Amino acid sequence: MVRVRYAPSPTGALHIGGARTALFNFLFARHHGGAFVLRIEDTDQSRQVPESEAKMLAGLKSLGIVWDEGPDIEGAPYGPYRVSERLGRHRELAEALLASGQAYRCFCTPEQLEADREALRQQGLPPRYVGRCRDLSPEESERRRARGDRFVVRLKTPDTGETVVHDLIRGEVAFDNRVFDDFVIMKADFTPVYNFAVAIDDHDMAISHVIRGEEHLSNTPKQIFVYQALHFPLPAFAHLPMILAPDRSKISKRHGATAVEEYQAQGIILRALTNYLLLLGWSSPDGREILDLEDAIQSFTLDRVQRTAAIYDIKKLEWMNHQYMVQLPVEDIVALVQPFLTYPVREAPPLSEVVALCRERATTLVQLADQIRVFYHPPESYEAAGVAKHFGEEAASRLEALAARLAQLEPWDHDHLAALYDALSAELGVKRAALIHPTRLAVTGRTVGPGLFELVALLGREATVERLNTAVQRIRSQALLVE
RNA sequence: GGCCCCAUAGUCUAGAGGCCUAGGACGCCGGACCCUCAUUCCGGAAACAGCGGUUCGAAUCCGCUUGGGGCUACCA
């Protein structure tokens, strides 16, 4: 039975790196008919950020990632799903290791340890624990504990041989055991350190495959030491390539949007973001790039995961978003753009028709909302470049003539509008464009947008004529607000 | 510093010894279409990090160099 997990630390929002890790775990589980577990890694209480857990869950859900077991799933079999609530088990096993002599109490103070490390660095040696407390007698150790001296628990790690990580993506990665010191497994407050807790929790939750970011590869041997000391069978490991910022550094705030919620706020369709993330470090066997979750589940395998770190590219994300903007059912886009409509929208013209007309020209939902606006609100100002180009000498009279004829046009549809413009341009002896551009500017305040006849047909006679007349007045009274 | 991972165009990638004159996608440049923009369609520039091996033959295997990244905490 395949069982995988995503174990985020609730220290903030869901970032794209974590989202990608969660996604790959989710896809792997579904592909193999296994279970996907969500575990909250809240070992270090001091680093907790309130609301962070809720944000994580919401972020994952919004991407279409769902889990079979987690802190919010009633009656899930391997609970609790918050590491902080599994403390008893960690303590129990730490005691067992202490009793069997595989771990020991270390009474060194942080200052002492720092001084030790500094001394080693001075000598050009790698900073590691010097082992001062490793050979304290059980009696001495017990005496100091009873006396109330503060201590941490360290695991005795092997000094010889090597530890090999069998990684499903990278193959065999060998580490010389001499590079590891006796690391801390329980802090002075008798709570576990990450490397200790994960190993226990993954085992206790019957995790079969540990799929996580590459930053964990170097720590995997430490976790293996824990498995070995506890006589736990090892899970399979797979370390995903990292996602880097455009300057090849680790992703951080200064690189712009990195959290899922930020992309959402910018009008990125989350399904598109998921699809984009899928392509960061994985490629489909048939070369397809637009894949929904179902497609992805079907073709996702670990052997097609890349070993090289990927740099995320906003441009491609935007392209992907546009693909979804155009390919999703209109009703979906209508629903998605709703939160971005910060202005009142009337019954007519129907929003779905407006969306259908505009979506091809919008990259994000924010842009789409901006374009939709003109269908419900007359322009208050006009683009400067457009005014200079299209609101010249004859503009007012032409627009006036247009308004007069449009008021009589029957029926009000694309073809008849086109015929009207053809006729008038012929009469005036000007190019049709000389009528079209001023009209667009008068009606929308902009120089770009949908084809004029589609636009006007949808906008309706009343609004069109009214806006035309308003523009005429403004031009004549030189009361044009230019932007 | 030590240890580990990685290395195909600006970016995401295909490629698992001959099928590679290195393919696709984003972006970029040029053109067509058009009432503008967008879409679409054509066309173009652009990469196997370097050096040594192995082999009849290497982007693919090995070594070294260089470069990038990660880990090295009583963070996760």
Coordinates of C-alpha atoms (C1' of nucleotides) in Angstrom, one line a residue:
Chain A
M1 CA 0.0 0.0 0.0
V2 CA 1.4 3.3 -1.1
R3 CA 1.2 5.9 1.7
V4 CA 2.9 9.3 1.2
R5 CA 2.7 12.5 3.1
Y6 CA 3.3 16.2 2.9
A7 CA 4.5 17.7 6.2
P8 CA 4.6 21.5 6.2
S9 CA 5.8 23.6 9.0
P10 CA 3.1 26.1 9.8
T11 CA 5.4 29.1 9.6
G12 CA 3.6 31.2 7.1
A13 CA 1.7 31.0 3.8
L14 CA 1.8 28.1 1.3
H15 CA 4.7 28.8 -1.0
I16 CA 5.1 27.4 -4.5
G17 CA 7.9 25.1 -3.5
G18 CA 5.8 23.5 -0.8
A19 CA 2.8 23.4 -3.1
R20 CA 4.8 21.6 -5.8
T21 CA 6.0 19.0 -3.2
A22 CA 2.4 18.5 -2.0
L23 CA 1.2 18.2 -5.6
F24 CA 3.8 15.5 -6.5
N25 CA 2.9 13.5 -3.4
F26 CA -0.7 13.8 -4.1
L27 CA -0.3 12.7 -7.7
F28 CA 1.9 9.9 -6.7
A29 CA -0.6 8.6 -4.2
R30 CA -3.5 8.8 -6.6
H31 CA -1.6 7.3 -9.4
H32 CA -0.9 4.3 -7.3
G33 CA -4.2 4.2 -5.6
G34 CA -2.6 4.9 -2.3
A35 CA -3.2 7.4 0.5
F36 CA -2.0 11.0 0.8
V37 CA -1.5 12.2 4.4
L38 CA -1.2 15.7 5.6
R39 CA 0.8 16.2 8.7
I40 CA 1.5 19.5 10.4
E41 CA 5.1 19.8 11.5
D42 CA 4.7 22.1 14.4
T43 CA 7.6 20.9 16.5
D44 CA 9.1 24.2 17.2
Q45 CA 6.4 26.2 19.0
S46 CA 8.4 29.4 18.9
R47 CA 8.3 29.6 15.2
Q48 CA 4.6 29.0 14.8
V49 CA 2.6 31.6 12.9
P50 CA -1.0 31.9 13.9
E51 CA -3.5 31.0 11.2
S52 CA -0.7 29.5 9.2
E53 CA -2.1 26.0 9.4
A54 CA -5.5 27.1 8.2
K55 CA -3.9 29.0 5.4
M56 CA -1.9 26.0 4.4
L57 CA -5.0 23.8 4.2
A58 CA -6.9 26.4 2.3
G59 CA -4.0 26.9 -0.1
L60 CA -3.7 23.2 -0.9
K61 CA -7.4 22.9 -1.4
S62 CA -7.5 25.8 -3.7
L63 CA -5.0 24.1 -5.9
G64 CA -7.2 21.0 -6.1
I65 CA -5.0 19.0 -3.8
V66 CA -7.0 16.9 -1.3
W67 CA -5.7 14.5 1.4
D68 CA -7.1 11.3 2.8
E69 CA -5.8 11.9 6.3
G70 CA -4.9 15.0 8.1
P71 CA -5.7 17.2 11.1
D72 CA -9.1 18.1 9.7
I73 CA -10.2 14.6 8.7
E74 CA -12.5 13.0 11.3
G75 CA -11.6 9.5 12.4
A76 CA -8.4 9.2 10.3
P77 CA -6.6 6.1 11.4
Y78 CA -3.1 7.3 12.2
G79 CA -3.8 10.4 14.2
P80 CA -3.1 12.8 15.7
Y81 CA -1.8 14.6 12.6
R82 CA -0.1 17.5 14.4
V83 CA 3.4 16.6 15.5
S84 CA 3.0 18.6 18.7
E85 CA 0.2 16.2 19.7
R86 CA 2.5 13.1 19.2
L87 CA 4.9 14.3 21.9
G88 CA 4.2 11.3 24.2
R89 CA 5.4 8.9 21.6
H90 CA 8.6 10.8 20.9
R91 CA 9.4 11.0 24.6
E92 CA 8.7 7.3 25.0
L93 CA 11.1 6.4 22.3
A94 CA 13.7 8.8 23.5
E95 CA 13.6 7.2 26.9
A96 CA 13.9 3.8 25.3
L97 CA 17.0 4.9 23.4
L98 CA 18.4 6.4 26.6
A99 CA 17.7 3.1 28.4
S100 CA 19.4 1.0 25.8
G101 CA 22.4 3.3 25.7
Q102 CA 21.9 4.3 22.1
A103 CA 21.3 7.8 23.2
Y104 CA 22.7 9.8 26.0
R105 CA 22.1 13.0 28.0
C106 CA 24.3 15.9 27.1
F107 CA 24.8 18.6 29.7
C108 CA 26.9 21.0 27.6
T109 CA 25.7 24.5 27.6
P110 CA 25.0 26.3 24.3
E111 CA 27.9 28.7 25.1
Q112 CA 30.2 25.7 25.5
L113 CA 29.1 24.2 22.3
E114 CA 29.5 27.4 20.4
A115 CA 33.0 27.7 21.8
D116 CA 33.8 24.2 20.8
R117 CA 32.6 24.8 17.2
E118 CA 34.6 28.0 17.0
A119 CA 37.7 26.3 18.2
L120 CA 37.3 23.6 15.5
R121 CA 36.7 26.2 12.8
Q122 CA 39.9 27.9 13.9
Q123 CA 41.8 24.7 13.2
G124 CA 40.1 24.4 9.8
L125 CA 38.1 21.4 11.0
P126 CA 34.4 21.0 10.4
P127 CA 32.3 22.2 13.4
R128 CA 30.7 19.2 15.1
Y129 CA 29.9 18.1 18.6
V130 CA 33.1 17.1 20.4
G131 CA 31.5 14.3 22.4
R132 CA 32.2 15.6 25.8
C133 CA 29.1 13.9 27.4
R134 CA 29.2 10.7 25.2
D135 CA 30.9 8.6 27.8
L136 CA 29.4 10.0 31.0
S137 CA 28.7 7.1 33.3
P138 CA 25.0 6.2 33.7
E139 CA 25.4 7.1 37.4
E140 CA 26.9 10.5 36.7
S141 CA 24.3 11.2 34.1
E142 CA 21.5 10.2 36.4
R143 CA 22.9 12.2 39.3
R144 CA 23.1 15.4 37.3
R145 CA 19.6 14.8 35.9
A146 CA 18.3 14.4 39.4
R147 CA 20.1 17.5 40.5
G148 CA 18.2 19.4 37.9
D149 CA 20.9 20.2 35.4
R150 CA 19.6 21.1 32.0
F151 CA 20.3 18.6 29.3
V152 CA 19.5 17.5 25.7
V153 CA 19.4 14.0 24.4
R154 CA 21.9 13.0 21.7
L155 CA 21.8 10.0 19.5
K156 CA 25.0 7.9 19.2
T157 CA 25.9 7.8 15.6
P158 CA 28.3 5.4 14.0
D159 CA 31.9 6.5 13.5
T160 CA 32.8 4.1 10.7
G161 CA 31.3 2.8 7.5
E162 CA 28.9 4.7 5.3
T163 CA 25.2 5.2 5.1
V164 CA 23.5 4.9 1.7
V165 CA 20.3 6.6 0.8
H166 CA 18.5 4.7 -2.0
D167 CA 16.8 7.6 -3.7
L168 CA 14.2 6.9 -6.3
I169 CA 15.2 10.0 -8.3
R170 CA 18.9 10.2 -7.6
G171 CA 20.0 6.7 -7.2
E172 CA 22.3 5.7 -4.5
V173 CA 23.8 8.5 -2.5
A174 CA 26.5 7.5 0.0
F175 CA 27.6 9.4 3.0
D176 CA 30.7 8.7 5.1
N177 CA 29.5 8.2 8.7
R178 CA 32.4 10.1 10.0
V179 CA 30.9 13.4 8.9
F180 CA 28.0 13.0 11.3
D181 CA 28.3 13.9 14.9
D182 CA 26.0 12.8 17.7
F183 CA 23.1 15.1 16.9
V184 CA 20.4 16.3 19.3
I185 CA 17.1 14.4 19.2
M186 CA 15.4 15.9 22.2
K187 CA 15.8 19.6 23.2
A188 CA 16.2 20.8 26.7
D189 CA 12.5 21.2 27.1
F190 CA 12.2 17.5 26.2
T191 CA 10.5 18.1 22.8
P192 CA 11.9 16.3 19.8
V193 CA 14.0 17.8 17.1
Y194 CA 12.7 17.6 13.5
N195 CA 15.0 14.8 12.3
F196 CA 13.9 12.6 15.2
A197 CA 10.2 13.3 15.0
V198 CA 9.9 12.8 11.3
A199 CA 11.5 9.4 11.3
I200 CA 9.2 8.3 14.1
D201 CA 6.1 9.9 12.7
D202 CA 6.7 8.6 9.2
H203 CA 7.2 5.1 10.6
D204 CA 4.2 5.3 12.9
M205 CA 2.0 6.5 10.0
A206 CA 3.2 3.7 7.8
I207 CA 4.5 6.0 5.2
S208 CA 5.9 4.0 2.3
H209 CA 7.5 6.7 0.3
V210 CA 9.0 9.9 1.6
I211 CA 8.9 12.4 -1.2
R212 CA 10.2 15.8 -0.3
G213 CA 12.5 18.6 -1.4
E214 CA 16.2 18.2 -2.1
E215 CA 17.1 20.3 0.9
H216 CA 16.3 17.3 3.0
L217 CA 18.7 14.9 1.2
S218 CA 21.7 15.7 3.3
N219 CA 19.7 15.1 6.5
T220 CA 18.3 11.8 5.4
P221 CA 21.2 9.8 6.9
K222 CA 20.4 11.2 10.3
Q223 CA 16.9 10.0 9.9
I224 CA 18.2 6.7 8.8
F225 CA 20.2 6.5 12.0
V226 CA 17.0 7.0 13.9
Y227 CA 15.2 4.2 12.0
Q228 CA 18.1 1.9 12.6
A229 CA 18.4 2.6 16.3
L230 CA 14.7 2.0 16.7
H231 CA 14.7 -1.1 14.4
F232 CA 12.2 0.5 12.0
P233 CA 12.1 -0.6 8.4
L234 CA 13.2 2.1 6.0
P235 CA 10.7 3.8 3.7
A236 CA 11.6 4.6 0.1
F237 CA 13.0 8.1 -0.4
A238 CA 12.7 10.5 -3.3
H239 CA 14.2 14.0 -3.3
L240 CA 12.6 16.5 -5.6
P241 CA 14.7 19.2 -7.3
M242 CA 14.3 22.6 -5.7
I243 CA 12.5 25.5 -7.2
L244 CA 14.7 28.6 -7.4
A245 CA 14.0 32.2 -8.0
P246 CA 15.1 33.8 -11.4
D247 CA 18.4 34.8 -9.9
R248 CA 19.1 31.2 -8.9
S249 CA 18.8 31.9 -5.3
K250 CA 16.3 30.5 -2.9
I251 CA 12.8 31.9 -3.3
S252 CA 12.0 34.7 -0.9
K253 CA 9.8 37.8 -0.6
R254 CA 12.0 40.0 -2.7
H255 CA 11.3 37.9 -5.7
G256 CA 7.7 39.0 -5.8
A257 CA 4.8 36.7 -5.5
T258 CA 5.8 33.3 -4.0
A259 CA 2.8 32.3 -2.0
V260 CA -0.2 30.6 -3.6
E261 CA -2.6 33.2 -2.2
E262 CA -0.6 36.0 -3.8
Y263 CA -0.9 34.5 -7.2
Q264 CA -4.6 34.1 -6.6
A265 CA -4.9 37.7 -5.6
Q266 CA -3.1 38.7 -8.8
G267 CA -5.8 36.9 -10.8
I268 CA -4.0 33.7 -11.6
I269 CA -6.4 30.8 -12.1
L270 CA -5.3 28.2 -9.5
R271 CA -5.8 25.3 -11.9
A272 CA -3.3 27.0 -14.2
L273 CA -0.9 27.5 -11.3
T274 CA -1.2 23.8 -10.5
N275 CA -0.6 22.9 -14.1
Y276 CA 2.5 25.2 -14.2
L277 CA 3.9 23.7 -11.0
L278 CA 3.4 20.2 -12.4
L279 CA 5.8 21.2 -15.2
L280 CA 8.5 22.3 -12.8
G281 CA 10.6 19.2 -12.5
W282 CA 8.4 16.8 -14.4
S283 CA 7.4 16.3 -18.0
S284 CA 4.6 14.2 -19.4
P285 CA 5.6 11.2 -21.5
D286 CA 3.7 12.5 -24.5
G287 CA 5.0 16.0 -24.3
R288 CA 1.7 17.6 -23.5
E289 CA 1.8 20.7 -21.3
I290 CA -1.8 21.5 -20.6
L291 CA -2.9 18.8 -18.2
D292 CA -5.7 18.8 -15.7
L293 CA -5.4 17.0 -12.4
E294 CA -7.0 13.8 -13.9
D295 CA -4.5 13.7 -16.7
A296 CA -1.7 14.4 -14.3
I297 CA -2.7 11.6 -12.0
Q298 CA -2.9 9.2 -14.8
S299 CA 0.6 9.9 -16.2
F300 CA 2.6 10.9 -13.2
T301 CA 5.5 8.7 -12.3
L302 CA 8.7 9.5 -10.3
D303 CA 11.0 8.3 -13.1
R304 CA 10.0 11.4 -15.1
V305 CA 11.1 13.8 -12.4
Q306 CA 14.0 15.9 -13.2
R307 CA 17.1 16.1 -11.0
T308 CA 18.0 19.7 -11.8
A309 CA 16.7 22.6 -9.8
A310 CA 14.1 24.6 -11.8
I311 CA 13.8 28.3 -12.0
Y312 CA 10.2 29.5 -12.1
D313 CA 9.3 31.7 -14.9
I314 CA 6.3 34.1 -14.5
K315 CA 6.0 34.6 -18.3
K316 CA 5.2 31.0 -18.8
L317 CA 2.8 30.9 -15.9
E318 CA 1.0 33.9 -17.5
W319 CA 0.9 32.0 -20.8
M320 CA -0.5 29.0 -19.0
N321 CA -3.1 31.2 -17.3
H322 CA -4.2 32.6 -20.6
Q323 CA -4.6 29.0 -21.9
Y324 CA -7.0 28.3 -19.0
M325 CA -8.7 31.6 -19.5
V326 CA -9.6 30.7 -23.0
Q327 CA -10.2 27.0 -22.7
L328 CA -12.2 26.7 -19.5
P329 CA -16.0 26.9 -19.9
V330 CA -17.3 30.4 -19.9
E331 CA -19.3 29.8 -16.8
D332 CA -16.2 28.8 -14.9
I333 CA -14.5 32.0 -15.9
V334 CA -17.5 34.0 -14.9
A335 CA -17.4 32.5 -11.5
L336 CA -13.7 33.0 -11.2
V337 CA -13.7 36.6 -12.1
Q338 CA -16.6 37.4 -9.8
P339 CA -14.3 38.3 -6.8
F340 CA -12.4 40.7 -9.0
L341 CA -15.5 42.7 -10.0
T342 CA -15.1 45.6 -7.6
Y343 CA -17.9 47.6 -9.3
P344 CA -21.6 47.0 -9.7
V345 CA -22.6 44.8 -12.6
R346 CA -26.1 45.0 -14.2
E347 CA -28.2 42.4 -15.8
A348 CA -27.5 43.6 -19.3
P349 CA -25.4 42.9 -21.1
P350 CA -25.1 39.4 -19.7
L351 CA -21.8 38.9 -17.9
S352 CA -21.2 35.5 -19.6
E353 CA -21.3 37.2 -23.0
V354 CA -19.0 39.9 -21.9
V355 CA -16.6 37.4 -20.6
A356 CA -16.8 35.3 -23.7
L357 CA -15.9 38.4 -25.7
C358 CA -13.1 39.7 -23.5
R359 CA -11.3 36.7 -22.2
E360 CA -9.1 36.1 -25.1
R361 CA -7.5 39.5 -24.5
A362 CA -6.9 39.0 -20.8
T363 CA -3.9 37.3 -19.2
T364 CA -5.2 37.5 -15.6
L365 CA -8.5 37.7 -13.9
V366 CA -7.6 41.2 -12.8
Q367 CA -7.1 42.3 -16.4
L368 CA -10.3 40.6 -17.4
A369 CA -12.3 42.4 -14.7
D370 CA -10.8 45.6 -15.9
Q371 CA -12.0 45.0 -19.4
I372 CA -15.4 44.0 -18.3
R373 CA -15.9 47.3 -16.5
V374 CA -16.5 49.3 -19.6
F375 CA -19.6 47.3 -20.4
Y376 CA -21.3 48.5 -17.2
H377 CA -19.7 51.9 -16.7
P378 CA -19.2 54.7 -19.2
P379 CA -15.7 56.1 -19.5
E380 CA -14.9 59.1 -17.4
S381 CA -11.6 59.8 -19.1
Y382 CA -9.9 58.9 -22.3
E383 CA -6.5 57.6 -23.2
A384 CA -4.2 60.4 -24.0
A385 CA -2.6 58.8 -27.0
G386 CA -6.1 58.0 -28.4
V387 CA -7.3 61.5 -27.9
A388 CA -4.4 62.8 -29.8
K389 CA -4.9 60.4 -32.6
H390 CA -8.7 59.9 -32.9
F391 CA -10.4 63.0 -31.4
G392 CA -9.2 65.5 -34.0
E393 CA -11.0 68.2 -35.9
E394 CA -13.7 66.1 -37.5
A395 CA -14.2 63.7 -34.7
A396 CA -17.2 65.5 -33.0
S397 CA -19.2 65.8 -36.2
R398 CA -18.5 62.3 -37.2
L399 CA -19.4 60.9 -33.9
E400 CA -22.6 63.0 -33.9
A401 CA -23.5 61.6 -37.3
L402 CA -22.8 58.1 -36.1
A403 CA -25.0 58.6 -33.0
A404 CA -27.9 59.8 -35.1
R405 CA -27.8 56.8 -37.4
L406 CA -27.1 54.3 -34.7
A407 CA -30.2 55.6 -32.9
Q408 CA -32.2 54.4 -36.0
L409 CA -30.4 51.2 -36.7
E410 CA -32.6 48.1 -37.0
P411 CA -31.8 45.4 -36.2
W412 CA -29.0 46.0 -33.8
D413 CA -26.5 43.4 -34.6
H414 CA -23.0 42.9 -35.8
D415 CA -23.6 42.7 -39.5
H416 CA -25.9 45.7 -39.6
L417 CA -23.5 47.8 -37.6
A418 CA -20.8 46.9 -40.0
A419 CA -23.0 47.9 -42.9
L420 CA -23.8 51.2 -41.3
Y421 CA -20.1 52.0 -40.8
D422 CA -19.4 51.0 -44.4
A423 CA -22.1 53.2 -45.7
L424 CA -21.2 56.2 -43.7
S425 CA -17.5 56.0 -44.4
A426 CA -18.3 55.8 -48.1
E427 CA -20.5 58.9 -47.9
L428 CA -17.9 60.8 -46.0
G429 CA -15.1 59.5 -48.2
V430 CA -13.0 58.3 -45.3
K431 CA -11.7 55.0 -44.4
R432 CA -13.9 52.9 -42.1
A433 CA -11.1 52.9 -39.6
A434 CA -11.5 56.7 -39.3
L435 CA -14.9 56.0 -37.8
I436 CA -14.2 52.9 -35.9
H437 CA -11.3 54.2 -33.8
P438 CA -13.0 57.3 -32.6
T439 CA -16.1 55.2 -31.7
R440 CA -14.1 52.8 -29.6
L441 CA -12.4 55.6 -27.8
A442 CA -15.7 57.4 -27.2
V443 CA -17.5 54.3 -26.0
T444 CA -14.7 52.7 -23.9
G445 CA -12.2 55.4 -23.3
R446 CA -9.6 53.1 -24.7
T447 CA -7.8 52.4 -27.9
V448 CA -7.7 48.7 -27.5
G449 CA -10.3 46.1 -27.0
P450 CA -12.7 43.7 -28.7
G451 CA -13.7 44.2 -32.4
L452 CA -15.9 47.3 -32.5
F453 CA -19.0 45.7 -33.9
E454 CA -19.0 42.8 -31.4
L455 CA -18.4 45.3 -28.7
V456 CA -21.1 47.7 -29.6
A457 CA -23.6 45.0 -30.5
L458 CA -23.2 43.7 -27.0
L459 CA -23.1 47.0 -25.3
G460 CA -26.5 47.9 -26.7
R461 CA -28.0 50.9 -28.5
E462 CA -28.9 53.0 -25.6
A463 CA -25.5 53.0 -23.9
T464 CA -23.6 53.3 -27.2
V465 CA -25.6 56.4 -28.4
E466 CA -25.4 58.0 -25.0
R467 CA -21.7 57.5 -24.7
L468 CA -21.2 58.8 -28.2
N469 CA -23.2 62.0 -27.4
T470 CA -21.3 62.5 -24.2
A471 CA -18.0 62.3 -26.0
V472 CA -19.3 64.8 -28.6
Q473 CA -20.2 67.2 -25.9
R474 CA -16.9 66.8 -24.1
I475 CA -14.9 67.3 -27.2
R476 CA -16.8 70.4 -28.1
S477 CA -16.7 71.9 -24.6
Q478 CA -13.1 70.8 -24.3
A479 CA -14.0 69.0 -21.1
L480 CA -12.2 65.9 -21.9
L481 CA -10.6 64.1 -19.0
V482 CA -7.4 62.6 -20.4
E483 CA -5.5 59.8 -18.8
Chain B
rG1 C1' 35.8 25.1 5.1
rG2 C1' 33.7 19.8 5.0
rC3 C1' 30.0 16.6 3.0
rC4 C1' 26.1 15.9 -0.7
rC5 C1' 23.3 17.0 -5.2
rC6 C1' 23.1 19.1 -10.1
rA7 C1' 24.9 20.8 -15.2
rU8 C1' 20.9 20.6 -23.0
rA9 C1' 19.1 27.8 -25.8
rG10 C1' 17.3 33.6 -21.3
rU11 C1' 13.6 29.9 -18.9
rC12 C1' 10.8 24.9 -18.5
rU13 C1' 12.2 20.5 -20.9
rA14 C1' 12.8 15.8 -24.7
rG15 C1' 16.9 12.8 -25.1
rA16 C1' 18.5 6.6 -21.3
rG17 C1' 25.8 5.1 -27.3
rG18 C1' 24.4 5.4 -33.6
rC19 C1' 17.1 7.4 -35.2
rC20 C1' 20.6 14.4 -33.2
rU21 C1' 21.9 18.6 -39.3
rA22 C1' 20.0 18.0 -30.9
rG23 C1' 13.1 17.9 -30.8
rG24 C1' 9.0 20.6 -28.1
rA25 C1' 7.1 24.8 -24.9
rC26 C1' 7.5 29.9 -22.8
rG27 C1' 9.9 34.3 -24.0
rC28 C1' 12.4 37.2 -27.9
rC29 C1' 12.8 39.0 -33.3
rG30 C1' 10.4 39.3 -38.3
rG31 C1' 6.1 38.5 -41.3
rA32 C1' 0.8 37.4 -42.6
rC33 C1' -4.3 38.5 -41.1
rC34 C1' -7.0 42.8 -39.0
rC35 C1' -10.8 48.5 -37.2
rU36 C1' -7.0 48.5 -32.5
rC37 C1' -5.3 45.0 -29.0
rA38 C1' -5.4 39.9 -28.3
rU39 C1' -5.8 35.3 -30.7
rU40 C1' -4.3 32.4 -34.9
rC41 C1' -0.8 31.2 -38.8
rC42 C1' 4.0 31.3 -41.1
rG43 C1' 9.4 32.2 -40.5
rG44 C1' 13.9 33.3 -37.6
rA45 C1' 17.9 33.8 -33.8
rA46 C1' 19.1 30.8 -29.6
rA47 C1' 21.8 25.1 -26.1
rC48 C1' 24.6 19.6 -25.2
rA49 C1' 29.8 24.3 -19.4
rG50 C1' 35.3 23.1 -20.3
rC51 C1' 39.1 19.4 -20.8
rG52 C1' 40.6 14.5 -20.9
rG53 C1' 39.4 9.4 -21.4
rU54 C1' 36.2 4.7 -22.9
rU55 C1' 34.2 3.3 -27.9
rC56 C1' 34.2 2.0 -34.8
rG57 C1' 30.8 5.9 -32.8
rA58 C1' 29.1 10.1 -27.0
rA59 C1' 24.5 15.2 -25.3
rU60 C1' 24.1 10.2 -23.5
rC61 C1' 29.4 6.1 -19.9
rC62 C1' 34.0 7.4 -16.7
rG63 C1' 37.5 11.1 -14.5
rC64 C1' 39.0 16.0 -13.5
rU65 C1' 38.0 21.3 -13.7
rU66 C1' 34.6 25.1 -13.5
rG67 C1' 29.9 26.8 -12.2
rG68 C1' 25.2 26.6 -9.5
rG69 C1' 22.4 24.7 -5.4
rG70 C1' 21.7 22.2 -0.7
rC71 C1' 23.2 20.5 4.2
rU72 C1' 26.5 21.3 8.2
rA73 C1' 21.3 24.4 14.8
rC74 C1' 18.5 22.7 21.4
rC75 C1' 15.0 25.5 12.5
rA76 C1' 12.1 22.7 9.7

